[in-house]
Amino acid sequence: MRIEGPVVNPNAFVCGGTYRYLDPYFQEWLAYRPGSLRTDIAIYYVRGPLVGDAIGCAPFITPNGRAVIVTNAYTDNVLAHEIGHVLGLGHVPVTPANRSNLMYPFSFPESRNLTSAQCVIALQSPALQDCTAAASKIIPKRKKAVPVYKKPSSTLQPPKGKPFAKPRRYPRV
């Protein structure tokens, strides 16, 4: 489902924090998930850049479920990388040998691989469930409405961005 919002002013959204430390404007938008279940991973597409020229940010564990943010500059690799964070994967060290790993902290076209250890971690993640088993627990046989989420308050204003010195896009390795 596509919803209008949130507005993210350039350099106003800082990645790396947790949901509870976000600006109230972003907390309300990330918790707003019409038509979804708490087990769903909500993906929010916003205009970027985020602070530090980031193009993706995750995981955010909201009261209504997990969320990922990607900017309009995202690629398939960036979205897969951010979902990797939701599944419990961290960044790999910045070395030439790791550049092809999906969890490399910088996005490259060849960054698509996972190690067998990373696959084990992702498969054991509570965010990754057997869909058939999960569906029978989440959606009972009787007709039950999907949760209704409160739309964010129209009085909340998006935070203003701050000037940010743009770092080098790719580190020397």
Tab-separated table of N, CA and C in Angstrom:
chain	number	residue	atom	x	y	z
A	1	MET	N	0.845	-1.173	0.000
A	1	MET	CA	0.000	0.000	0.000
A	1	MET	C	0.889	1.234	0.000
A	2	ARG	N	0.554	2.207	-0.794
A	2	ARG	CA	1.337	3.440	-0.865
A	2	ARG	C	0.624	4.505	-0.047
A	3	ILE	N	1.381	5.167	0.832
A	3	ILE	CA	0.815	6.264	1.614
A	3	ILE	C	1.618	7.526	1.311
A	4	GLU	N	1.005	8.651	1.453
A	4	GLU	CA	1.702	9.914	1.211
A	4	GLU	C	2.403	10.362	2.480
A	5	GLY	N	3.706	10.487	2.436
A	5	GLY	CA	4.485	10.893	3.586
A	5	GLY	C	5.468	9.821	3.916
A	6	PRO	N	6.367	9.984	4.788
A	6	PRO	CA	6.652	11.246	5.464
A	6	PRO	C	7.514	12.163	4.597
A	7	VAL	N	7.527	13.430	4.945
A	7	VAL	CA	8.433	14.377	4.299
A	7	VAL	C	9.747	14.300	5.045
A	8	VAL	N	10.820	14.083	4.326
A	8	VAL	CA	12.139	14.048	4.956
A	8	VAL	C	12.985	15.115	4.299
A	9	ASN	N	13.244	16.190	5.031
A	9	ASN	CA	14.117	17.231	4.502
A	9	ASN	C	15.537	16.698	4.426
A	10	PRO	N	16.308	17.100	3.392
A	10	PRO	CA	17.679	16.613	3.282
A	10	PRO	C	18.460	16.845	4.576
A	11	ASN	N	19.203	15.832	4.975
A	11	ASN	CA	20.045	15.863	6.166
A	11	ASN	C	19.271	16.072	7.468
A	12	ALA	N	17.996	15.660	7.505
A	12	ALA	CA	17.218	15.785	8.732
A	12	ALA	C	17.032	14.440	9.435
A	13	PHE	N	17.235	13.334	8.718
A	13	PHE	CA	17.013	12.016	9.302
A	13	PHE	C	18.359	11.353	9.548
A	14	VAL	N	18.638	11.053	10.811
A	14	VAL	CA	19.916	10.455	11.187
A	14	VAL	C	19.744	8.951	11.325
A	15	CYS	N	20.540	8.191	10.586
A	15	CYS	CA	20.534	6.730	10.713
A	15	CYS	C	21.414	6.323	11.881
A	16	GLY	N	21.202	5.120	12.344
A	16	GLY	CA	22.058	4.593	13.397
A	16	GLY	C	21.456	4.684	14.785
A	17	GLY	N	20.366	5.429	14.930
A	17	GLY	CA	19.719	5.517	16.236
A	17	GLY	C	18.600	4.496	16.323
A	18	THR	N	17.946	4.470	17.452
A	18	THR	CA	16.812	3.575	17.598
A	18	THR	C	15.520	4.371	17.483
A	19	TYR	N	14.437	3.677	17.307
A	19	TYR	CA	13.132	4.296	17.112
A	19	TYR	C	12.797	5.297	18.214
A	20	ARG	N	13.058	4.921	19.453
A	20	ARG	CA	12.629	5.794	20.562
A	20	ARG	C	13.387	7.115	20.624
A	21	TYR	N	14.527	7.224	19.935
A	21	TYR	CA	15.286	8.477	19.932
A	21	TYR	C	15.027	9.321	18.691
A	22	LEU	N	14.142	8.865	17.835
A	22	LEU	CA	13.816	9.639	16.646
A	22	LEU	C	12.957	10.842	16.999
A	23	ASP	N	12.973	11.819	16.126
A	23	ASP	CA	12.076	12.962	16.242
A	23	ASP	C	10.632	12.427	16.251
A	24	PRO	N	9.728	13.013	17.069
A	24	PRO	CA	8.339	12.521	17.140
A	24	PRO	C	7.654	12.438	15.776
A	25	TYR	N	8.001	13.337	14.875
A	25	TYR	CA	7.434	13.307	13.522
A	25	TYR	C	7.739	11.968	12.855
A	26	PHE	N	8.995	11.530	12.914
A	26	PHE	CA	9.381	10.270	12.285
A	26	PHE	C	8.834	9.068	13.057
A	27	GLN	N	8.751	9.178	14.380
A	27	GLN	CA	8.170	8.078	15.157
A	27	GLN	C	6.738	7.801	14.709
A	28	GLU	N	5.955	8.851	14.566
A	28	GLU	CA	4.558	8.650	14.168
A	28	GLU	C	4.451	8.069	12.767
A	29	TRP	N	5.263	8.546	11.831
A	29	TRP	CA	5.187	8.033	10.473
A	29	TRP	C	5.649	6.583	10.392
A	30	LEU	N	6.694	6.228	11.111
A	30	LEU	CA	7.181	4.847	11.038
A	30	LEU	C	6.227	3.871	11.716
A	31	ALA	N	5.420	4.347	12.645
A	31	ALA	CA	4.443	3.488	13.308
A	31	ALA	C	3.137	3.403	12.512
A	32	TYR	N	2.960	4.275	11.522
A	32	TYR	CA	1.737	4.304	10.714
A	32	TYR	C	1.886	3.286	9.585
A	33	ARG	N	1.098	2.235	9.630
A	33	ARG	CA	1.237	1.130	8.673
A	33	ARG	C	-0.127	0.625	8.241
A	34	PRO	N	-0.910	1.429	7.544
A	34	PRO	CA	-2.259	0.993	7.185
A	34	PRO	C	-2.231	-0.259	6.316
A	35	GLY	N	-3.100	-1.207	6.632
A	35	GLY	CA	-3.234	-2.413	5.833
A	35	GLY	C	-2.151	-3.450	6.045
A	36	SER	N	-1.350	-3.298	7.085
A	36	SER	CA	-0.285	-4.283	7.308
A	36	SER	C	-0.426	-4.930	8.675
A	37	LEU	N	0.232	-6.055	8.822
A	37	LEU	CA	0.256	-6.765	10.092
A	37	LEU	C	1.541	-6.426	10.837
A	38	ARG	N	1.570	-6.688	12.117
A	38	ARG	CA	2.766	-6.405	12.915
A	38	ARG	C	3.974	-7.242	12.482
A	39	THR	N	3.739	-8.356	11.831
A	39	THR	CA	4.848	-9.200	11.385
A	39	THR	C	5.430	-8.730	10.050
A	40	ASP	N	4.751	-7.836	9.365
A	40	ASP	CA	5.253	-7.316	8.096
A	40	ASP	C	6.450	-6.396	8.326
A	41	ILE	N	7.312	-6.331	7.335
A	41	ILE	CA	8.403	-5.346	7.352
A	41	ILE	C	7.932	-4.194	6.474
A	42	ALA	N	7.700	-3.039	7.080
A	42	ALA	CA	7.248	-1.872	6.318
A	42	ALA	C	8.459	-1.204	5.684
A	43	ILE	N	8.344	-0.865	4.415
A	43	ILE	CA	9.428	-0.195	3.698
A	43	ILE	C	8.936	1.190	3.333
A	44	TYR	N	9.656	2.202	3.801
A	44	TYR	CA	9.305	3.587	3.540
A	44	TYR	C	10.293	4.164	2.534
A	45	TYR	N	9.768	4.682	1.433
A	45	TYR	CA	10.589	5.323	0.411
A	45	TYR	C	10.486	6.829	0.628
A	46	VAL	N	11.620	7.479	0.788
A	46	VAL	CA	11.633	8.918	1.039
A	46	VAL	C	12.621	9.599	0.095
A	47	ARG	N	12.438	10.901	-0.074
A	47	ARG	CA	13.421	11.663	-0.826
A	47	ARG	C	14.626	11.872	0.058
A	48	GLY	N	15.786	11.726	-0.482
A	48	GLY	CA	17.009	11.835	0.319
A	48	GLY	C	17.759	13.085	-0.005
A	49	PRO	N	18.945	13.198	0.482
A	49	PRO	CA	19.662	12.170	1.225
A	49	PRO	C	19.355	12.232	2.711
A	50	LEU	N	19.695	11.164	3.393
A	50	LEU	CA	19.623	11.159	4.852
A	50	LEU	C	20.929	11.766	5.360
A	51	VAL	N	21.038	12.012	6.645
A	51	VAL	CA	22.268	12.589	7.194
A	51	VAL	C	23.436	11.672	6.861
A	52	GLY	N	24.544	12.263	6.434
A	52	GLY	CA	25.734	11.495	6.090
A	52	GLY	C	25.661	10.900	4.699
A	53	ASP	N	24.726	11.386	3.876
A	53	ASP	CA	24.554	10.918	2.504
A	53	ASP	C	24.103	9.465	2.438
A	54	ALA	N	23.520	8.956	3.522
A	54	ALA	CA	23.019	7.571	3.536
A	54	ALA	C	21.831	7.452	2.590
A	55	ILE	N	21.674	6.267	1.986
A	55	ILE	CA	20.543	6.043	1.090
A	55	ILE	C	19.613	4.942	1.614
A	56	GLY	N	19.930	4.409	2.786
A	56	GLY	CA	19.082	3.416	3.417
A	56	GLY	C	19.359	3.369	4.904
A	57	CYS	N	18.376	2.909	5.667
A	57	CYS	CA	18.525	2.879	7.113
A	57	CYS	C	17.584	1.833	7.707
A	58	ALA	N	18.138	0.967	8.563
A	58	ALA	CA	17.329	-0.070	9.215
A	58	ALA	C	18.165	-0.718	10.312
A	59	PRO	N	17.587	-1.439	11.226
A	59	PRO	CA	16.158	-1.664	11.393
A	59	PRO	C	15.576	-0.659	12.371
A	60	PHE	N	14.315	-0.351	12.187
A	60	PHE	CA	13.571	0.421	13.172
A	60	PHE	C	12.495	-0.503	13.713
A	61	ILE	N	12.516	-0.745	14.994
A	61	ILE	CA	11.515	-1.605	15.627
A	61	ILE	C	10.494	-0.673	16.266
A	62	THR	N	9.352	-0.518	15.602
A	62	THR	CA	8.316	0.399	16.069
A	62	THR	C	7.314	-0.385	16.925
A	63	PRO	N	6.415	0.301	17.621
A	63	PRO	CA	5.383	-0.414	18.381
A	63	PRO	C	4.490	-1.276	17.483
A	64	ASN	N	4.460	-0.980	16.188
A	64	ASN	CA	3.590	-1.706	15.266
A	64	ASN	C	4.340	-2.645	14.327
A	65	GLY	N	5.639	-2.826	14.517
A	65	GLY	CA	6.399	-3.737	13.676
A	65	GLY	C	7.714	-3.149	13.197
A	66	ARG	N	8.394	-3.913	12.356
A	66	ARG	CA	9.716	-3.514	11.854
A	66	ARG	C	9.585	-2.602	10.638
A	67	ALA	N	10.560	-1.691	10.482
A	67	ALA	CA	10.521	-0.755	9.362
A	67	ALA	C	11.916	-0.540	8.783
A	68	VAL	N	11.938	-0.241	7.489
A	68	VAL	CA	13.143	0.065	6.732
A	68	VAL	C	12.889	1.385	6.012
A	69	ILE	N	13.920	2.205	5.898
A	69	ILE	CA	13.811	3.444	5.127
A	69	ILE	C	14.848	3.400	4.021
A	70	VAL	N	14.410	3.687	2.788
A	70	VAL	CA	15.344	3.858	1.676
A	70	VAL	C	14.986	5.152	0.958
A	71	THR	N	15.999	5.796	0.386
A	71	THR	CA	15.763	7.056	-0.323
A	71	THR	C	15.530	6.775	-1.799
A	72	ASN	N	15.202	7.840	-2.513
A	72	ASN	CA	14.955	7.712	-3.944
A	72	ASN	C	16.207	7.299	-4.716
A	73	ALA	N	17.375	7.276	-4.090
A	73	ALA	CA	18.616	6.861	-4.762
A	73	ALA	C	18.931	5.390	-4.516
A	74	TYR	N	18.001	4.641	-3.916
A	74	TYR	CA	18.289	3.255	-3.542
A	74	TYR	C	18.426	2.362	-4.775
A	75	THR	N	19.087	1.227	-4.583
A	75	THR	CA	19.170	0.173	-5.599
A	75	THR	C	18.637	-1.105	-4.960
A	76	ASP	N	18.506	-2.157	-5.750
A	76	ASP	CA	18.075	-3.447	-5.202
A	76	ASP	C	19.004	-3.878	-4.074
A	77	ASN	N	20.302	-3.659	-4.263
A	77	ASN	CA	21.285	-4.051	-3.248
A	77	ASN	C	21.042	-3.310	-1.939
A	78	VAL	N	20.719	-2.027	-2.023
A	78	VAL	CA	20.501	-1.227	-0.808
A	78	VAL	C	19.289	-1.757	-0.054
A	79	LEU	N	18.207	-2.027	-0.753
A	79	LEU	CA	17.015	-2.550	-0.084
A	79	LEU	C	17.306	-3.913	0.545
A	80	ALA	N	17.986	-4.795	-0.187
A	80	ALA	CA	18.340	-6.111	0.365
A	80	ALA	C	19.253	-5.961	1.572
A	81	HIS	N	20.194	-5.024	1.522
A	81	HIS	CA	21.119	-4.747	2.629
A	81	HIS	C	20.331	-4.319	3.873
A	82	GLU	N	19.383	-3.408	3.701
A	82	GLU	CA	18.602	-2.915	4.842
A	82	GLU	C	17.710	-4.019	5.417
A	83	ILE	N	17.146	-4.860	4.574
A	83	ILE	CA	16.367	-5.987	5.077
A	83	ILE	C	17.286	-6.954	5.815
A	84	GLY	N	18.544	-7.066	5.361
A	84	GLY	CA	19.540	-7.865	6.090
A	84	GLY	C	19.691	-7.386	7.516
A	85	HIS	N	19.687	-6.062	7.715
A	85	HIS	CA	19.759	-5.520	9.086
A	85	HIS	C	18.540	-5.952	9.902
A	86	VAL	N	17.356	-5.920	9.288
A	86	VAL	CA	16.141	-6.348	9.989
A	86	VAL	C	16.266	-7.820	10.410
A	87	LEU	N	16.947	-8.611	9.594
A	87	LEU	CA	17.119	-10.036	9.888
A	87	LEU	C	18.301	-10.309	10.813
A	88	GLY	N	18.913	-9.254	11.360
A	88	GLY	CA	19.960	-9.424	12.355
A	88	GLY	C	21.382	-9.367	11.836
A	89	LEU	N	21.577	-9.015	10.584
A	89	LEU	CA	22.929	-8.957	10.036
A	89	LEU	C	23.544	-7.577	10.247
A	90	GLY	N	24.791	-7.559	10.633
A	90	GLY	CA	25.534	-6.303	10.787
A	90	GLY	C	26.437	-6.082	9.589
A	91	HIS	N	27.130	-4.956	9.595
A	91	HIS	CA	28.083	-4.664	8.520
A	91	HIS	C	29.311	-5.562	8.637
A	92	VAL	N	29.904	-5.865	7.497
A	92	VAL	CA	31.179	-6.583	7.468
A	92	VAL	C	32.295	-5.536	7.469
A	93	PRO	N	33.507	-5.908	7.888
A	93	PRO	CA	34.619	-4.945	7.880
A	93	PRO	C	34.910	-4.423	6.469
A	94	VAL	N	35.368	-3.183	6.404
A	94	VAL	CA	35.710	-2.560	5.126
A	94	VAL	C	37.087	-3.060	4.693
A	95	THR	N	37.071	-4.078	3.848
A	95	THR	CA	38.296	-4.641	3.264
A	95	THR	C	37.998	-4.960	1.806
A	96	PRO	N	39.019	-5.004	0.949
A	96	PRO	CA	38.763	-5.359	-0.457
A	96	PRO	C	38.072	-6.723	-0.600
A	97	ALA	N	38.393	-7.671	0.254
A	97	ALA	CA	37.806	-9.011	0.166
A	97	ALA	C	36.305	-9.003	0.466
A	98	ASN	N	35.846	-8.055	1.266
A	98	ASN	CA	34.430	-8.009	1.654
A	98	ASN	C	33.569	-7.153	0.727
A	99	ARG	N	34.163	-6.525	-0.255
A	99	ARG	CA	33.424	-5.592	-1.106
A	99	ARG	C	32.247	-6.262	-1.828
A	100	SER	N	32.317	-7.569	-2.067
A	100	SER	CA	31.218	-8.253	-2.757
A	100	SER	C	30.137	-8.734	-1.788
A	101	ASN	N	30.310	-8.488	-0.486
A	101	ASN	CA	29.336	-8.929	0.511
A	101	ASN	C	28.175	-7.945	0.570
A	102	LEU	N	26.961	-8.466	0.630
A	102	LEU	CA	25.764	-7.629	0.683
A	102	LEU	C	25.786	-6.673	1.875
A	103	MET	N	26.420	-7.087	2.963
A	103	MET	CA	26.416	-6.269	4.175
A	103	MET	C	27.639	-5.342	4.269
A	104	TYR	N	28.325	-5.124	3.158
A	104	TYR	CA	29.404	-4.134	3.094
A	104	TYR	C	28.777	-2.772	3.370
A	105	PRO	N	29.416	-1.894	4.160
A	105	PRO	CA	28.760	-0.637	4.546
A	105	PRO	C	28.539	0.368	3.409
A	106	PHE	N	29.117	0.126	2.240
A	106	PHE	CA	28.942	1.014	1.091
A	106	PHE	C	28.399	0.178	-0.058
A	107	SER	N	27.513	0.755	-0.840
A	107	SER	CA	26.858	-0.007	-1.900
A	107	SER	C	27.689	-0.023	-3.177
A	108	PHE	N	27.945	-1.212	-3.681
A	108	PHE	CA	28.601	-1.419	-4.964
A	108	PHE	C	27.748	-2.404	-5.752
A	109	PRO	N	27.770	-2.346	-7.078
A	109	PRO	CA	26.962	-3.293	-7.859
A	109	PRO	C	27.272	-4.756	-7.532
A	110	GLU	N	28.515	-5.054	-7.200
A	110	GLU	CA	28.881	-6.448	-6.913
A	110	GLU	C	28.583	-6.871	-5.473
A	111	SER	N	28.065	-5.975	-4.652
A	111	SER	CA	27.765	-6.296	-3.246
A	111	SER	C	26.461	-7.079	-3.163
A	112	ARG	N	26.528	-8.401	-3.425
A	112	ARG	CA	25.317	-9.227	-3.469
A	112	ARG	C	25.446	-10.528	-2.694
A	113	ASN	N	26.615	-10.848	-2.186
A	113	ASN	CA	26.851	-12.158	-1.593
A	113	ASN	C	26.705	-12.149	-0.077
A	114	LEU	N	26.347	-13.306	0.472
A	114	LEU	CA	26.327	-13.523	1.916
A	114	LEU	C	27.162	-14.763	2.209
A	115	THR	N	27.776	-14.772	3.373
A	115	THR	CA	28.505	-15.969	3.789
A	115	THR	C	27.504	-16.979	4.335
A	116	SER	N	27.937	-18.222	4.490
A	116	SER	CA	27.024	-19.232	5.053
A	116	SER	C	26.662	-18.874	6.489
A	117	ALA	N	27.597	-18.278	7.227
A	117	ALA	CA	27.301	-17.863	8.610
A	117	ALA	C	26.222	-16.766	8.629
A	118	GLN	N	26.290	-15.829	7.691
A	118	GLN	CA	25.268	-14.785	7.619
A	118	GLN	C	23.904	-15.385	7.275
A	119	CYS	N	23.887	-16.379	6.399
A	119	CYS	CA	22.620	-17.037	6.043
A	119	CYS	C	21.998	-17.715	7.266
A	120	VAL	N	22.832	-18.350	8.083
A	120	VAL	CA	22.334	-19.013	9.294
A	120	VAL	C	21.706	-17.978	10.230
A	121	ILE	N	22.386	-16.850	10.418
A	121	ILE	CA	21.863	-15.786	11.291
A	121	ILE	C	20.513	-15.298	10.767
A	122	ALA	N	20.444	-15.007	9.475
A	122	ALA	CA	19.194	-14.491	8.890
A	122	ALA	C	18.065	-15.511	9.011
A	123	LEU	N	18.364	-16.770	8.754
A	123	LEU	CA	17.329	-17.799	8.829
A	123	LEU	C	16.811	-18.024	10.246
A	124	GLN	N	17.635	-17.712	11.249
A	124	GLN	CA	17.222	-17.870	12.644
A	124	GLN	C	16.550	-16.622	13.200
A	125	SER	N	16.471	-15.574	12.405
A	125	SER	CA	15.886	-14.317	12.859
A	125	SER	C	14.411	-14.482	13.191
A	126	PRO	N	13.954	-13.883	14.304
A	126	PRO	CA	12.521	-13.923	14.605
A	126	PRO	C	11.704	-13.167	13.560
A	127	ALA	N	12.351	-12.290	12.780
A	127	ALA	CA	11.622	-11.544	11.745
A	127	ALA	C	11.308	-12.414	10.534
A	128	LEU	N	12.021	-13.517	10.402
A	128	LEU	CA	11.802	-14.416	9.276
A	128	LEU	C	11.045	-15.630	9.795
A	129	GLN	N	9.801	-15.761	9.379
A	129	GLN	CA	8.948	-16.824	9.896
A	129	GLN	C	8.453	-17.716	8.777
A	130	ASP	N	8.038	-18.903	9.139
A	130	ASP	CA	7.351	-19.783	8.195
A	130	ASP	C	6.002	-19.128	7.918
A	131	CYS	N	5.818	-18.664	6.711
A	131	CYS	CA	4.614	-17.890	6.388
A	131	CYS	C	3.327	-18.657	6.657
A	132	THR	N	3.297	-19.944	6.355
A	132	THR	CA	2.079	-20.729	6.575
A	132	THR	C	1.748	-20.801	8.058
A	133	ALA	N	2.761	-21.095	8.877
A	133	ALA	CA	2.531	-21.180	10.325
A	133	ALA	C	2.176	-19.813	10.887
A	134	ALA	N	2.875	-18.781	10.428
A	134	ALA	CA	2.618	-17.436	10.937
A	134	ALA	C	1.217	-16.976	10.565
A	135	ALA	N	0.786	-17.260	9.338
A	135	ALA	CA	-0.532	-16.820	8.890
A	135	ALA	C	-1.640	-17.441	9.727
A	136	SER	N	-1.486	-18.703	10.107
A	136	SER	CA	-2.540	-19.337	10.896
A	136	SER	C	-2.621	-18.750	12.298
A	137	LYS	N	-1.511	-18.229	12.808
A	137	LYS	CA	-1.524	-17.608	14.134
A	137	LYS	C	-1.995	-16.159	14.066
A	138	ILE	N	-1.621	-15.472	12.998
A	138	ILE	CA	-1.907	-14.040	12.894
A	138	ILE	C	-3.332	-13.795	12.400
A	139	ILE	N	-3.748	-14.561	11.409
A	139	ILE	CA	-5.062	-14.355	10.817
A	139	ILE	C	-5.945	-15.545	11.177
A	140	PRO	N	-6.751	-15.421	12.213
A	140	PRO	CA	-7.609	-16.524	12.619
A	140	PRO	C	-8.620	-16.857	11.522
A	141	LYS	N	-9.202	-18.045	11.623
A	141	LYS	CA	-10.182	-18.490	10.618
A	141	LYS	C	-11.384	-17.552	10.545
A	142	ARG	N	-11.805	-17.040	11.693
A	142	ARG	CA	-12.926	-16.101	11.652
A	142	ARG	C	-12.438	-14.784	11.044
A	143	LYS	N	-13.350	-14.049	10.473
A	143	LYS	CA	-12.958	-12.800	9.828
A	143	LYS	C	-12.601	-11.770	10.889
A	144	LYS	N	-11.388	-11.305	10.809
A	144	LYS	CA	-10.917	-10.287	11.747
A	144	LYS	C	-10.282	-9.170	10.932
A	145	ALA	N	-10.599	-7.956	11.259
A	145	ALA	CA	-10.074	-6.824	10.507
A	145	ALA	C	-8.571	-6.669	10.751
A	146	VAL	N	-7.901	-6.175	9.735
A	146	VAL	CA	-6.492	-5.822	9.867
A	146	VAL	C	-6.419	-4.673	10.870
A	147	PRO	N	-5.368	-4.607	11.702
A	147	PRO	CA	-5.288	-3.528	12.687
A	147	PRO	C	-5.456	-2.149	12.057
A	148	VAL	N	-6.076	-1.256	12.792
A	148	VAL	CA	-6.252	0.119	12.331
A	148	VAL	C	-5.188	0.964	13.017
A	149	TYR	N	-4.431	1.658	12.215
A	149	TYR	CA	-3.356	2.489	12.761
A	149	TYR	C	-3.739	3.954	12.649
A	150	LYS	N	-3.394	4.700	13.683
A	150	LYS	CA	-3.711	6.116	13.729
A	150	LYS	C	-2.803	6.883	12.775
A	151	LYS	N	-3.400	7.682	11.903
A	151	LYS	CA	-2.614	8.507	10.982
A	151	LYS	C	-1.850	9.551	11.792
A	152	PRO	N	-0.593	9.835	11.398
A	152	PRO	CA	0.189	10.837	12.138
A	152	PRO	C	-0.519	12.185	12.189
A	153	SER	N	-0.291	12.880	13.267
A	153	SER	CA	-0.905	14.181	13.488
A	153	SER	C	-0.454	15.177	12.426
A	154	SER	N	-1.396	15.946	11.897
A	154	SER	CA	-1.057	16.953	10.888
A	154	SER	C	-0.345	18.148	11.517
A	155	THR	N	-0.333	18.222	12.851
A	155	THR	CA	0.349	19.347	13.499
A	155	THR	C	1.853	19.114	13.618
A	156	LEU	N	2.292	17.876	13.461
A	156	LEU	CA	3.729	17.597	13.521
A	156	LEU	C	4.403	18.110	12.261
A	157	GLN	N	5.503	18.809	12.435
A	157	GLN	CA	6.244	19.346	11.301
A	157	GLN	C	7.527	18.563	11.080
A	158	PRO	N	7.901	18.356	9.816
A	158	PRO	CA	9.158	17.649	9.569
A	158	PRO	C	10.336	18.462	10.094
A	159	PRO	N	11.308	17.796	10.716
A	159	PRO	CA	12.474	18.521	11.204
A	159	PRO	C	13.251	19.135	10.050
A	160	LYS	N	13.871	20.262	10.313
A	160	LYS	CA	14.699	20.933	9.315
A	160	LYS	C	16.045	20.237	9.237
A	161	GLY	N	16.591	20.181	8.042
A	161	GLY	CA	17.915	19.607	7.849
A	161	GLY	C	18.996	20.574	8.296
A	162	LYS	N	20.160	20.035	8.565
A	162	LYS	CA	21.297	20.855	8.966
A	162	LYS	C	22.374	20.732	7.904
A	163	PRO	N	23.181	21.775	7.726
A	163	PRO	CA	24.284	21.651	6.772
A	163	PRO	C	25.180	20.486	7.183
A	164	PHE	N	25.619	19.747	6.198
A	164	PHE	CA	26.432	18.572	6.473
A	164	PHE	C	27.542	18.508	5.446
A	165	ALA	N	28.779	18.355	5.922
A	165	ALA	CA	29.913	18.234	5.010
A	165	ALA	C	29.870	16.848	4.399
A	166	LYS	N	29.753	16.797	3.093
A	166	LYS	CA	29.619	15.509	2.408
A	166	LYS	C	30.956	14.771	2.431
A	167	PRO	N	30.973	13.561	3.031
A	167	PRO	CA	32.214	12.784	3.051
A	167	PRO	C	32.448	12.129	1.697
A	168	ARG	N	33.631	11.568	1.525
A	168	ARG	CA	33.924	10.812	0.305
A	168	ARG	C	32.903	9.691	0.181
A	169	ARG	N	32.411	9.446	-1.007
A	169	ARG	CA	31.389	8.414	-1.223
A	169	ARG	C	31.929	7.018	-0.909
A	170	TYR	N	33.119	6.716	-1.381
A	170	TYR	CA	33.698	5.390	-1.158
A	170	TYR	C	35.063	5.533	-0.488
A	171	PRO	N	35.288	4.794	0.573
A	171	PRO	CA	36.592	4.879	1.239
A	171	PRO	C	37.674	4.196	0.400
A	172	ARG	N	38.882	4.592	0.653
A	172	ARG	CA	40.000	3.916	-0.003
A	172	ARG	C	40.247	2.595	0.715
A	173	VAL	N	40.294	1.545	-0.062
A	173	VAL	CA	40.561	0.221	0.540
A	173	VAL	C	41.705	-0.457	-0.164
